[in-house]
Amino acid sequence: MKRRHALIICHDFPPVGGIAVQRPLKFAKYLGEFGWKVTVLTADHVYSATPDPSLLDEIPEDVEIVRVTDPVSKQLTRWSGRMVGHGATSGATPAPMTSPKASPKRPLWKRLAWGAWKGAQTHALIPDESVLWAIRAGLAAPRIIRQCGINCIYTTSGPQSTHLAGLVASAFARTPWIADFRDPWTDNLHFHHRGWRAALERRLEGAVFARAAAIVTVTDGFWRLFAAKYPHRALDIHVIRNGVDEADFPPAPARRRGEGEPFTFFYGGILYPGRSADALFQAVHHLLQSRQVHADGIRLQFAGVLDYPGHDHHARLIRQLGLETVVEPLGYLPRREALARMLAADATLLIGDQSEQAKDYVPGKLYEYLYAGRPVLAMLREGEAADLIRREQAGIIVPPDHPNAIARAMLQLMAKPCGERRTWNQAYSRRAQAQQLARLMDDMLALQTEAVAWSSMSWDA
């Protein structure tokens, strides 16, 4: 049987790194096993704080990649010197970036340009700064659909403007379109727009829900949110969770922590004002000051972005609390190296957002932690992620803003002997999730074929 052909539209794709890239990358990697050839339509000249060219090695040879330049991202690189794209080279460890806003010593023209950029973000680049790329990608998609014989379009956000590419493409092609929301759009915990801007984005979101043949999301909480908001589409909303590709992980180290070695906590990911390590650092400071733990007996490793470009909040707090010898900022690491450190750690750290809306979110890194099998110290609001950790008996949950509770949990984990890795739940395999998506695309294609047949019968009658 001839393989069907899917067009994956996503803004971020290798050599861009980070946890968000994993979903479209793994679908591109594994859909071929379930009868679907893949073409990826993505961005070129991507402004990124997390480049990882090593991920290019995972893309199967028969996956064609079409790159459309993102003009806004390309312009941002002129201010930052950071670009990741086709033909661009970037080291695995990013150089420090400083935004024009954060440095008063920048030339006047750059500060004025930064002000103009922020104004454009608010009043012109809607829903986000990738919208010009999305329009260009949407206009490029019909040609790809015709030339490659595309049977199904799949868009995945964020950025949310990626779905506008699907909206544009679907206006010129009758190909079934699946819109995948890794996070909500206007109900996102980071969505703070009001007035005309909020109204416009709600209309755009509504257009996507009206036009797409099916909607996919990643948690039960998001499903409930969307089903309540768009009840007429409830049966067309599906949950395909995030997960883990077991092939990403190196062999787990046989050696565990020896006598005299520090107990290592590992965190992989990005921190920002709404997801901060303040309470964690205060907890460690208390443990050291009260001499319940010696500085030589504990390490906190942070792989990823400890402070966003142009900010130094966590770096200053580490100095103020005297934690320089305890906290190890590793920067952004190639994925395989980060996973090796995760496996070698004594425990992993999961830091959730402070907002009450965070209850419906399940961070993608949690599935990696579950596979790594190390105890998880989860600083989370009660919700779906906390329930998952309890169900898998994977660790301890404490409030994200309660230093005393965090300190007690750290002592509890440090007092336990190192055990064997927990059993991995195959339901969270990226291959299994690609199979779910393939089945959904099969269903969409079958429905389209049936609709065409009924239409033909009506004309014949």
Short mmCIF file of C-alpha atoms in Angstrom, two decimals, residues 12-443:
data_model
loop_
_atom_site.label_atom_id
_atom_site.label_comp_id
_atom_site.label_asym_id
_atom_site.label_seq_id
_atom_site.Cartn_x
_atom_site.Cartn_y
_atom_site.Cartn_z
CA ASP A 12 10.94 25.53 15.85
CA PHE A 13 12.75 22.47 14.57
CA PRO A 14 16.38 21.29 14.74
CA PRO A 15 18.98 22.74 14.80
CA VAL A 16 16.90 24.64 17.38
CA GLY A 17 16.96 22.72 20.67
CA GLY A 18 14.85 22.68 23.82
CA ILE A 19 12.02 20.52 25.09
CA ALA A 20 9.39 22.08 22.79
CA VAL A 21 11.22 20.88 19.68
CA GLN A 22 10.92 17.25 20.76
CA ARG A 23 7.24 16.79 19.86
CA PRO A 24 7.41 17.65 16.14
CA LEU A 25 10.87 16.04 15.87
CA LYS A 26 9.68 12.70 17.28
CA PHE A 27 6.54 12.68 15.16
CA ALA A 28 8.73 13.28 12.10
CA LYS A 29 11.02 10.48 13.28
CA TYR A 30 8.39 7.80 13.97
CA LEU A 31 5.36 8.46 11.75
CA GLY A 32 7.11 6.58 8.95
CA GLU A 33 6.78 3.36 10.96
CA PHE A 34 3.00 3.72 10.80
CA GLY A 35 2.56 4.32 7.08
CA TRP A 36 3.09 8.08 6.88
CA LYS A 37 5.86 9.81 4.93
CA VAL A 38 6.68 13.24 6.41
CA THR A 39 7.61 16.64 5.03
CA VAL A 40 8.37 19.38 7.57
CA LEU A 41 7.66 23.05 6.86
CA THR A 42 9.58 25.12 9.37
CA ALA A 43 11.46 28.37 9.91
CA ASP A 44 14.89 29.42 8.83
CA HIS A 45 17.03 32.05 10.55
CA VAL A 46 15.55 31.29 13.96
CA TYR A 47 16.50 33.48 16.91
CA SER A 48 17.11 30.95 19.70
CA ALA A 49 18.69 30.76 23.13
CA THR A 50 18.86 26.95 22.94
CA PRO A 51 20.61 25.76 19.76
CA ASP A 52 21.33 22.03 19.48
CA PRO A 53 22.65 20.99 16.05
CA SER A 54 23.11 17.42 17.34
CA LEU A 55 19.34 16.91 16.99
CA LEU A 56 19.69 17.05 13.20
CA ASP A 57 21.11 13.52 13.36
CA GLU A 58 17.71 12.18 14.49
CA ILE A 59 15.83 13.24 11.37
CA PRO A 60 15.25 10.27 9.03
CA GLU A 61 16.77 10.60 5.56
CA ASP A 62 13.39 10.39 3.83
CA VAL A 63 11.99 13.36 5.77
CA GLU A 64 12.14 16.44 3.57
CA ILE A 65 12.57 19.77 5.33
CA VAL A 66 11.35 23.00 3.73
CA ARG A 67 12.50 26.17 5.47
CA VAL A 68 10.82 29.56 5.12
CA THR A 69 12.71 32.58 6.41
CA ASP A 70 11.32 34.27 9.51
CA PRO A 71 12.02 37.97 8.80
CA VAL A 72 11.38 39.13 12.36
CA SER A 73 13.61 36.48 13.89
CA LYS A 74 16.28 37.32 11.34
CA GLN A 75 16.15 40.97 12.41
CA LEU A 76 16.43 40.04 16.08
CA THR A 77 19.72 38.32 15.39
CA ARG A 78 21.22 41.66 14.35
CA TRP A 79 20.73 42.83 17.92
CA SER A 80 21.80 39.62 19.61
CA GLY A 81 24.23 37.86 17.30
CA ARG A 82 22.29 34.63 17.88
CA MET A 83 20.88 32.72 14.93
CA VAL A 84 20.09 29.09 14.35
CA GLY A 85 19.03 28.06 10.89
CA HIS A 86 19.78 26.27 7.65
CA GLY A 87 23.40 26.85 6.83
CA ALA A 88 24.00 28.65 10.14
CA THR A 89 26.50 27.34 12.61
CA SER A 90 26.13 27.53 16.33
CA GLY A 91 28.00 25.95 19.18
CA ALA A 92 26.24 23.71 21.65
CA THR A 93 26.79 26.18 24.50
CA PRO A 94 25.21 29.55 23.73
CA ALA A 95 27.13 32.72 24.33
CA PRO A 96 25.66 35.18 26.81
CA MET A 97 22.99 37.38 25.30
CA THR A 98 21.98 40.82 26.45
CA SER A 99 18.85 42.47 25.20
CA PRO A 100 19.01 46.14 24.15
CA LYS A 101 16.47 46.87 26.88
CA ALA A 102 18.71 45.44 29.58
CA SER A 103 21.82 47.45 28.80
CA PRO A 104 21.78 51.27 29.22
CA LYS A 105 25.17 51.45 27.46
CA ARG A 106 23.71 50.35 24.14
CA PRO A 107 23.85 52.94 21.34
CA LEU A 108 20.85 55.22 21.16
CA TRP A 109 19.70 53.77 17.84
CA LYS A 110 19.57 50.28 19.32
CA ARG A 111 17.58 51.45 22.32
CA LEU A 112 15.15 53.24 19.99
CA ALA A 113 14.94 50.12 17.85
CA TRP A 114 14.17 48.05 20.94
CA GLY A 115 11.37 50.43 21.87
CA ALA A 116 9.95 50.19 18.37
CA TRP A 117 10.20 46.40 18.57
CA LYS A 118 8.21 46.26 21.81
CA GLY A 119 5.56 48.49 20.26
CA ALA A 120 5.34 46.23 17.23
CA GLN A 121 4.93 43.20 19.49
CA THR A 122 1.91 44.82 21.14
CA HIS A 123 0.20 46.45 18.18
CA ALA A 124 1.28 44.71 14.97
CA LEU A 125 2.78 41.26 15.53
CA ILE A 126 -0.36 39.41 16.58
CA PRO A 127 -0.59 36.82 18.05
CA ASP A 128 3.22 36.77 18.35
CA GLU A 129 6.45 37.75 16.61
CA SER A 130 6.30 34.66 14.36
CA VAL A 131 3.16 35.81 12.56
CA LEU A 132 4.97 37.01 9.42
CA TRP A 133 6.67 33.64 9.14
CA ALA A 134 3.30 31.92 9.65
CA ILE A 135 1.71 33.83 6.77
CA ARG A 136 4.67 33.06 4.51
CA ALA A 137 4.57 29.40 5.53
CA GLY A 138 0.82 29.23 4.98
CA LEU A 139 1.20 30.63 1.47
CA ALA A 140 4.05 28.20 0.72
CA ALA A 141 2.09 25.18 1.96
CA PRO A 142 -0.37 24.79 -0.99
CA ARG A 143 2.53 24.36 -3.44
CA ILE A 144 4.05 21.68 -1.19
CA ILE A 145 0.65 20.00 -0.85
CA ARG A 146 0.27 19.81 -4.65
CA GLN A 147 3.83 18.75 -5.44
CA CYS A 148 4.15 16.14 -2.69
CA GLY A 149 0.59 14.83 -2.70
CA ILE A 150 0.06 15.74 0.96
CA ASN A 151 -2.82 13.84 2.59
CA CYS A 152 -2.92 15.59 6.00
CA ILE A 153 -1.63 18.83 7.51
CA TYR A 154 -0.48 18.91 11.14
CA THR A 155 0.39 22.20 12.89
CA THR A 156 1.78 22.38 16.41
CA SER A 157 2.11 25.41 18.69
CA GLY A 158 3.70 27.42 20.22
CA PRO A 159 4.16 29.85 18.86
CA GLN A 160 0.41 30.15 18.43
CA SER A 161 0.81 31.84 15.05
CA THR A 162 1.82 28.42 13.68
CA HIS A 163 -1.90 27.61 13.52
CA LEU A 164 -2.42 30.67 11.33
CA ALA A 165 -0.19 28.93 8.79
CA GLY A 166 -2.63 26.02 8.89
CA LEU A 167 -5.55 28.42 8.59
CA VAL A 168 -4.05 30.06 5.50
CA ALA A 169 -3.07 26.72 3.96
CA SER A 170 -6.53 25.22 4.53
CA ALA A 171 -8.09 28.14 2.66
CA PHE A 172 -6.29 27.02 -0.51
CA ALA A 173 -6.42 23.25 -0.05
CA ARG A 174 -9.05 20.70 0.99
CA THR A 175 -6.47 18.62 2.83
CA PRO A 176 -7.57 17.62 6.37
CA TRP A 177 -5.84 19.75 9.00
CA ILE A 178 -5.03 18.76 12.60
CA ALA A 179 -4.17 21.62 14.99
CA ASP A 180 -2.08 20.57 18.00
CA PHE A 181 -2.10 22.87 21.04
CA ARG A 182 0.79 22.03 23.37
CA ASP A 183 -0.52 24.91 25.54
CA PRO A 184 -3.77 26.88 25.52
CA TRP A 185 -3.89 30.08 23.49
CA THR A 186 -6.04 32.82 25.05
CA ASP A 187 -6.44 30.82 28.27
CA ASN A 188 -2.69 30.41 28.65
CA LEU A 189 -1.28 31.33 32.05
CA HIS A 190 1.09 33.73 30.22
CA PHE A 191 -1.69 35.44 28.23
CA HIS A 192 -2.17 38.92 29.69
CA HIS A 193 -3.60 40.92 26.77
CA ARG A 194 -6.82 42.90 27.14
CA GLY A 195 -9.20 44.98 25.06
CA TRP A 196 -9.04 44.82 21.27
CA ARG A 197 -5.90 42.69 21.27
CA ALA A 198 -7.48 39.98 23.42
CA ALA A 199 -10.69 40.10 21.37
CA LEU A 200 -8.75 39.70 18.13
CA GLU A 201 -6.78 36.72 19.43
CA ARG A 202 -9.98 35.06 20.64
CA ARG A 203 -11.42 35.44 17.15
CA LEU A 204 -8.28 33.92 15.63
CA GLU A 205 -8.42 31.03 18.10
CA GLY A 206 -12.09 30.50 17.30
CA ALA A 207 -11.30 30.43 13.58
CA VAL A 208 -8.75 27.66 14.14
CA PHE A 209 -11.22 25.61 16.18
CA ALA A 210 -13.88 26.14 13.51
CA ARG A 211 -11.69 25.26 10.54
CA ALA A 212 -9.43 22.41 11.73
CA ALA A 213 -10.70 18.88 11.09
CA ALA A 214 -9.42 17.83 14.53
CA ILE A 215 -7.82 19.41 17.58
CA VAL A 216 -5.07 17.75 19.62
CA THR A 217 -3.79 18.75 23.04
CA VAL A 218 -1.48 17.25 25.65
CA THR A 219 -3.33 17.06 29.00
CA ASP A 220 -6.78 16.12 30.26
CA GLY A 221 -7.07 19.56 31.82
CA PHE A 222 -6.55 21.26 28.46
CA TRP A 223 -9.13 18.90 26.92
CA ARG A 224 -11.70 19.93 29.53
CA LEU A 225 -10.86 23.61 28.96
CA PHE A 226 -11.30 23.38 25.18
CA ALA A 227 -14.38 21.15 25.36
CA ALA A 228 -16.11 23.62 27.67
CA LYS A 229 -15.17 26.56 25.48
CA TYR A 230 -16.07 24.90 22.17
CA PRO A 231 -18.69 22.28 23.10
CA HIS A 232 -19.72 21.74 19.46
CA ARG A 233 -16.16 20.46 18.79
CA ALA A 234 -15.77 18.36 21.94
CA LEU A 235 -15.82 15.06 20.03
CA ASP A 236 -13.12 16.36 17.68
CA ILE A 237 -10.66 17.18 20.50
CA HIS A 238 -8.11 14.48 21.28
CA VAL A 239 -5.37 14.05 23.88
CA ILE A 240 -1.93 12.88 22.74
CA ARG A 241 0.40 13.42 25.64
CA ASN A 242 4.05 14.38 25.61
CA GLY A 243 6.53 11.65 26.35
CA VAL A 244 10.01 10.25 25.91
CA ASP A 245 12.04 8.63 23.17
CA GLU A 246 13.97 5.90 24.94
CA ALA A 247 16.60 6.01 22.18
CA ASP A 248 17.63 9.51 23.34
CA PHE A 249 19.02 8.21 26.61
CA PRO A 250 22.51 6.80 27.01
CA PRO A 251 22.87 3.64 29.12
CA ALA A 252 22.13 4.34 32.77
CA PRO A 253 25.36 4.45 34.80
CA ALA A 254 25.91 1.37 36.95
CA ARG A 255 27.87 3.34 39.53
CA ARG A 256 25.94 5.33 42.10
CA ARG A 257 27.04 7.96 44.60
CA GLY A 258 30.06 6.91 46.63
CA GLU A 259 30.93 7.80 50.19
CA GLY A 260 31.93 11.43 50.53
CA GLU A 261 30.37 12.46 47.20
CA PRO A 262 27.68 15.17 47.25
CA PHE A 263 24.02 14.36 46.79
CA THR A 264 23.18 15.79 43.36
CA PHE A 265 19.85 17.34 42.39
CA PHE A 266 19.39 17.93 38.64
CA TYR A 267 17.14 20.46 36.89
CA GLY A 268 16.79 20.67 33.12
CA GLY A 269 14.88 23.51 31.51
CA ILE A 270 14.17 27.22 31.59
CA LEU A 271 13.45 29.48 34.57
CA TYR A 272 11.73 32.87 34.40
CA PRO A 273 9.88 35.20 36.83
CA GLY A 274 6.72 33.05 36.95
CA ARG A 275 8.79 29.87 37.40
CA SER A 276 11.60 30.75 39.76
CA ALA A 277 14.02 28.84 41.97
CA ASP A 278 13.82 31.44 44.79
CA ALA A 279 12.14 29.15 47.32
CA LEU A 280 14.51 26.30 46.43
CA PHE A 281 17.59 28.44 46.95
CA GLN A 282 16.18 29.77 50.22
CA ALA A 283 15.56 26.19 51.36
CA VAL A 284 19.16 25.19 50.61
CA HIS A 285 20.45 28.32 52.37
CA HIS A 286 18.43 27.36 55.46
CA LEU A 287 19.82 23.81 55.41
CA LEU A 288 23.36 25.12 55.22
CA GLN A 289 22.87 27.82 57.86
CA SER A 290 21.26 25.37 60.26
CA ARG A 291 24.07 22.88 59.55
CA GLN A 292 21.64 20.14 58.67
CA VAL A 293 23.59 19.83 55.42
CA HIS A 294 27.21 20.69 54.68
CA ALA A 295 28.11 22.56 51.49
CA ASP A 296 30.29 19.62 50.42
CA GLY A 297 27.33 17.25 50.70
CA ILE A 298 24.91 18.77 48.20
CA ARG A 299 24.93 19.98 44.58
CA LEU A 300 22.21 21.60 42.49
CA GLN A 301 22.88 21.27 38.76
CA PHE A 302 20.96 23.51 36.36
CA ALA A 303 21.09 22.58 32.67
CA GLY A 304 19.32 25.09 30.46
CA VAL A 305 18.49 28.74 31.09
CA LEU A 306 18.97 29.77 34.71
CA ASP A 307 18.38 33.43 33.86
CA TYR A 308 16.79 34.62 30.65
CA PRO A 309 18.98 36.81 28.40
CA GLY A 310 19.29 40.29 29.84
CA HIS A 311 18.36 39.17 33.38
CA ASP A 312 20.45 38.06 36.36
CA HIS A 313 17.89 37.48 39.13
CA HIS A 314 18.94 33.95 40.03
CA ALA A 315 22.64 34.68 39.63
CA ARG A 316 22.32 37.56 42.12
CA LEU A 317 20.29 35.46 44.55
CA ILE A 318 22.90 32.69 44.46
CA ARG A 319 25.60 35.23 45.40
CA GLN A 320 23.47 36.85 48.10
CA LEU A 321 22.77 33.49 49.75
CA GLY A 322 26.35 32.28 49.42
CA LEU A 323 25.45 29.28 47.26
CA GLU A 324 28.23 29.62 44.67
CA THR A 325 29.83 26.32 45.65
CA VAL A 326 26.50 24.48 45.78
CA VAL A 327 24.73 25.61 42.60
CA GLU A 328 26.26 24.57 39.26
CA PRO A 329 24.84 26.52 36.27
CA LEU A 330 25.71 24.23 33.37
CA GLY A 331 24.17 26.34 30.62
CA TYR A 332 22.34 24.76 27.71
CA LEU A 333 23.80 21.31 27.04
CA PRO A 334 23.48 19.05 23.99
CA ARG A 335 20.48 16.86 24.65
CA ARG A 336 22.35 13.60 25.12
CA GLU A 337 24.71 15.17 27.65
CA ALA A 338 21.80 16.65 29.60
CA LEU A 339 20.05 13.27 29.70
CA ALA A 340 23.26 11.57 30.87
CA ARG A 341 23.49 14.01 33.78
CA MET A 342 19.84 13.37 34.55
CA LEU A 343 20.49 9.64 34.78
CA ALA A 344 23.58 10.17 36.95
CA ALA A 345 21.83 12.48 39.43
CA ASP A 346 20.56 11.28 42.81
CA ALA A 347 17.28 13.18 42.38
CA THR A 348 15.65 15.47 39.83
CA LEU A 349 14.01 18.87 40.36
CA LEU A 350 10.71 19.92 38.83
CA ILE A 351 9.87 23.60 39.35
CA GLY A 352 6.33 24.56 38.36
CA ASP A 353 4.74 27.91 37.66
CA GLN A 354 3.35 29.89 40.56
CA SER A 355 0.01 30.63 38.88
CA GLU A 356 -3.12 28.75 39.90
CA GLN A 357 -3.69 28.05 36.19
CA ALA A 358 -0.61 25.81 36.29
CA LYS A 359 -2.75 22.95 37.63
CA ASP A 360 -3.62 21.83 34.08
CA TYR A 361 -0.02 21.85 32.84
CA VAL A 362 2.29 18.81 32.71
CA PRO A 363 5.85 19.94 31.90
CA GLY A 364 7.40 17.91 29.11
CA LYS A 365 10.53 17.31 31.19
CA LEU A 366 8.47 15.38 33.75
CA TYR A 367 8.19 12.45 31.32
CA GLU A 368 11.98 12.46 30.94
CA TYR A 369 12.32 12.45 34.71
CA LEU A 370 9.97 9.48 34.92
CA TYR A 371 12.06 7.56 32.42
CA ALA A 372 15.31 8.48 34.21
CA GLY A 373 13.82 6.80 37.27
CA ARG A 374 15.40 9.07 39.87
CA PRO A 375 13.24 10.44 42.72
CA VAL A 376 11.56 13.70 41.73
CA LEU A 377 11.37 16.69 44.07
CA ALA A 378 8.38 18.44 42.50
CA MET A 379 7.67 22.03 43.49
CA LEU A 380 4.19 22.24 42.02
CA ARG A 381 0.67 23.48 42.51
CA GLU A 382 -1.79 20.64 42.98
CA GLY A 383 -3.03 19.45 39.61
CA GLU A 384 -2.43 17.01 36.79
CA ALA A 385 1.37 16.91 37.04
CA ALA A 386 1.24 16.27 40.79
CA ASP A 387 -1.34 13.53 40.24
CA LEU A 388 0.91 11.89 37.64
CA ILE A 389 3.86 11.85 40.04
CA ARG A 390 1.72 10.26 42.77
CA ARG A 391 0.26 7.70 40.36
CA GLU A 392 3.75 6.67 39.23
CA GLN A 393 5.06 6.85 42.84
CA ALA A 394 7.88 8.97 41.44
CA GLY A 395 8.71 11.46 44.17
CA ILE A 396 7.63 14.14 46.63
CA ILE A 397 5.32 17.08 45.86
CA VAL A 398 5.65 20.37 47.76
CA PRO A 399 4.30 23.88 47.14
CA PRO A 400 6.59 25.89 44.80
CA ASP A 401 6.71 28.88 47.19
CA HIS A 402 7.30 27.13 50.54
CA PRO A 403 11.04 26.99 51.45
CA ASN A 404 10.47 25.04 54.68
CA ALA A 405 8.52 22.28 52.91
CA ILE A 406 11.18 22.12 50.20
CA ALA A 407 13.94 21.84 52.82
CA ARG A 408 12.15 18.97 54.58
CA ALA A 409 11.63 17.15 51.29
CA MET A 410 15.31 17.53 50.39
CA LEU A 411 16.36 16.04 53.72
CA GLN A 412 13.91 13.19 53.21
CA LEU A 413 15.36 12.35 49.79
CA MET A 414 18.95 12.69 50.96
CA ALA A 415 18.31 10.27 53.83
CA LYS A 416 17.10 7.50 51.53
CA PRO A 417 19.56 4.92 50.18
CA CYS A 418 20.02 4.93 46.43
CA GLY A 419 17.60 2.43 44.92
CA GLU A 420 17.01 0.88 41.53
CA ARG A 421 15.39 2.86 38.73
CA ARG A 422 11.62 2.72 38.65
CA THR A 423 9.84 0.74 35.94
CA TRP A 424 9.09 2.80 32.85
CA ASN A 425 5.47 3.16 31.64
CA GLN A 426 5.46 2.46 27.89
CA ALA A 427 2.33 4.58 27.45
CA TYR A 428 4.59 7.63 27.53
CA SER A 429 6.76 6.46 24.63
CA ARG A 430 7.15 8.88 21.71
CA ARG A 431 6.76 5.95 19.31
CA ALA A 432 3.39 5.07 20.88
CA GLN A 433 2.29 8.69 20.60
CA ALA A 434 3.32 8.82 16.93
CA GLN A 435 1.11 5.78 16.43
CA GLN A 436 -1.78 7.68 18.05
CA LEU A 437 -1.27 10.60 15.68
CA ALA A 438 -1.02 8.26 12.68
CA ARG A 439 -4.36 6.66 13.64
CA LEU A 440 -5.97 10.08 13.97
CA MET A 441 -4.65 11.12 10.55
CA ASP A 442 -5.94 7.84 9.10
CA ASP A 443 -9.36 8.63 10.58
#
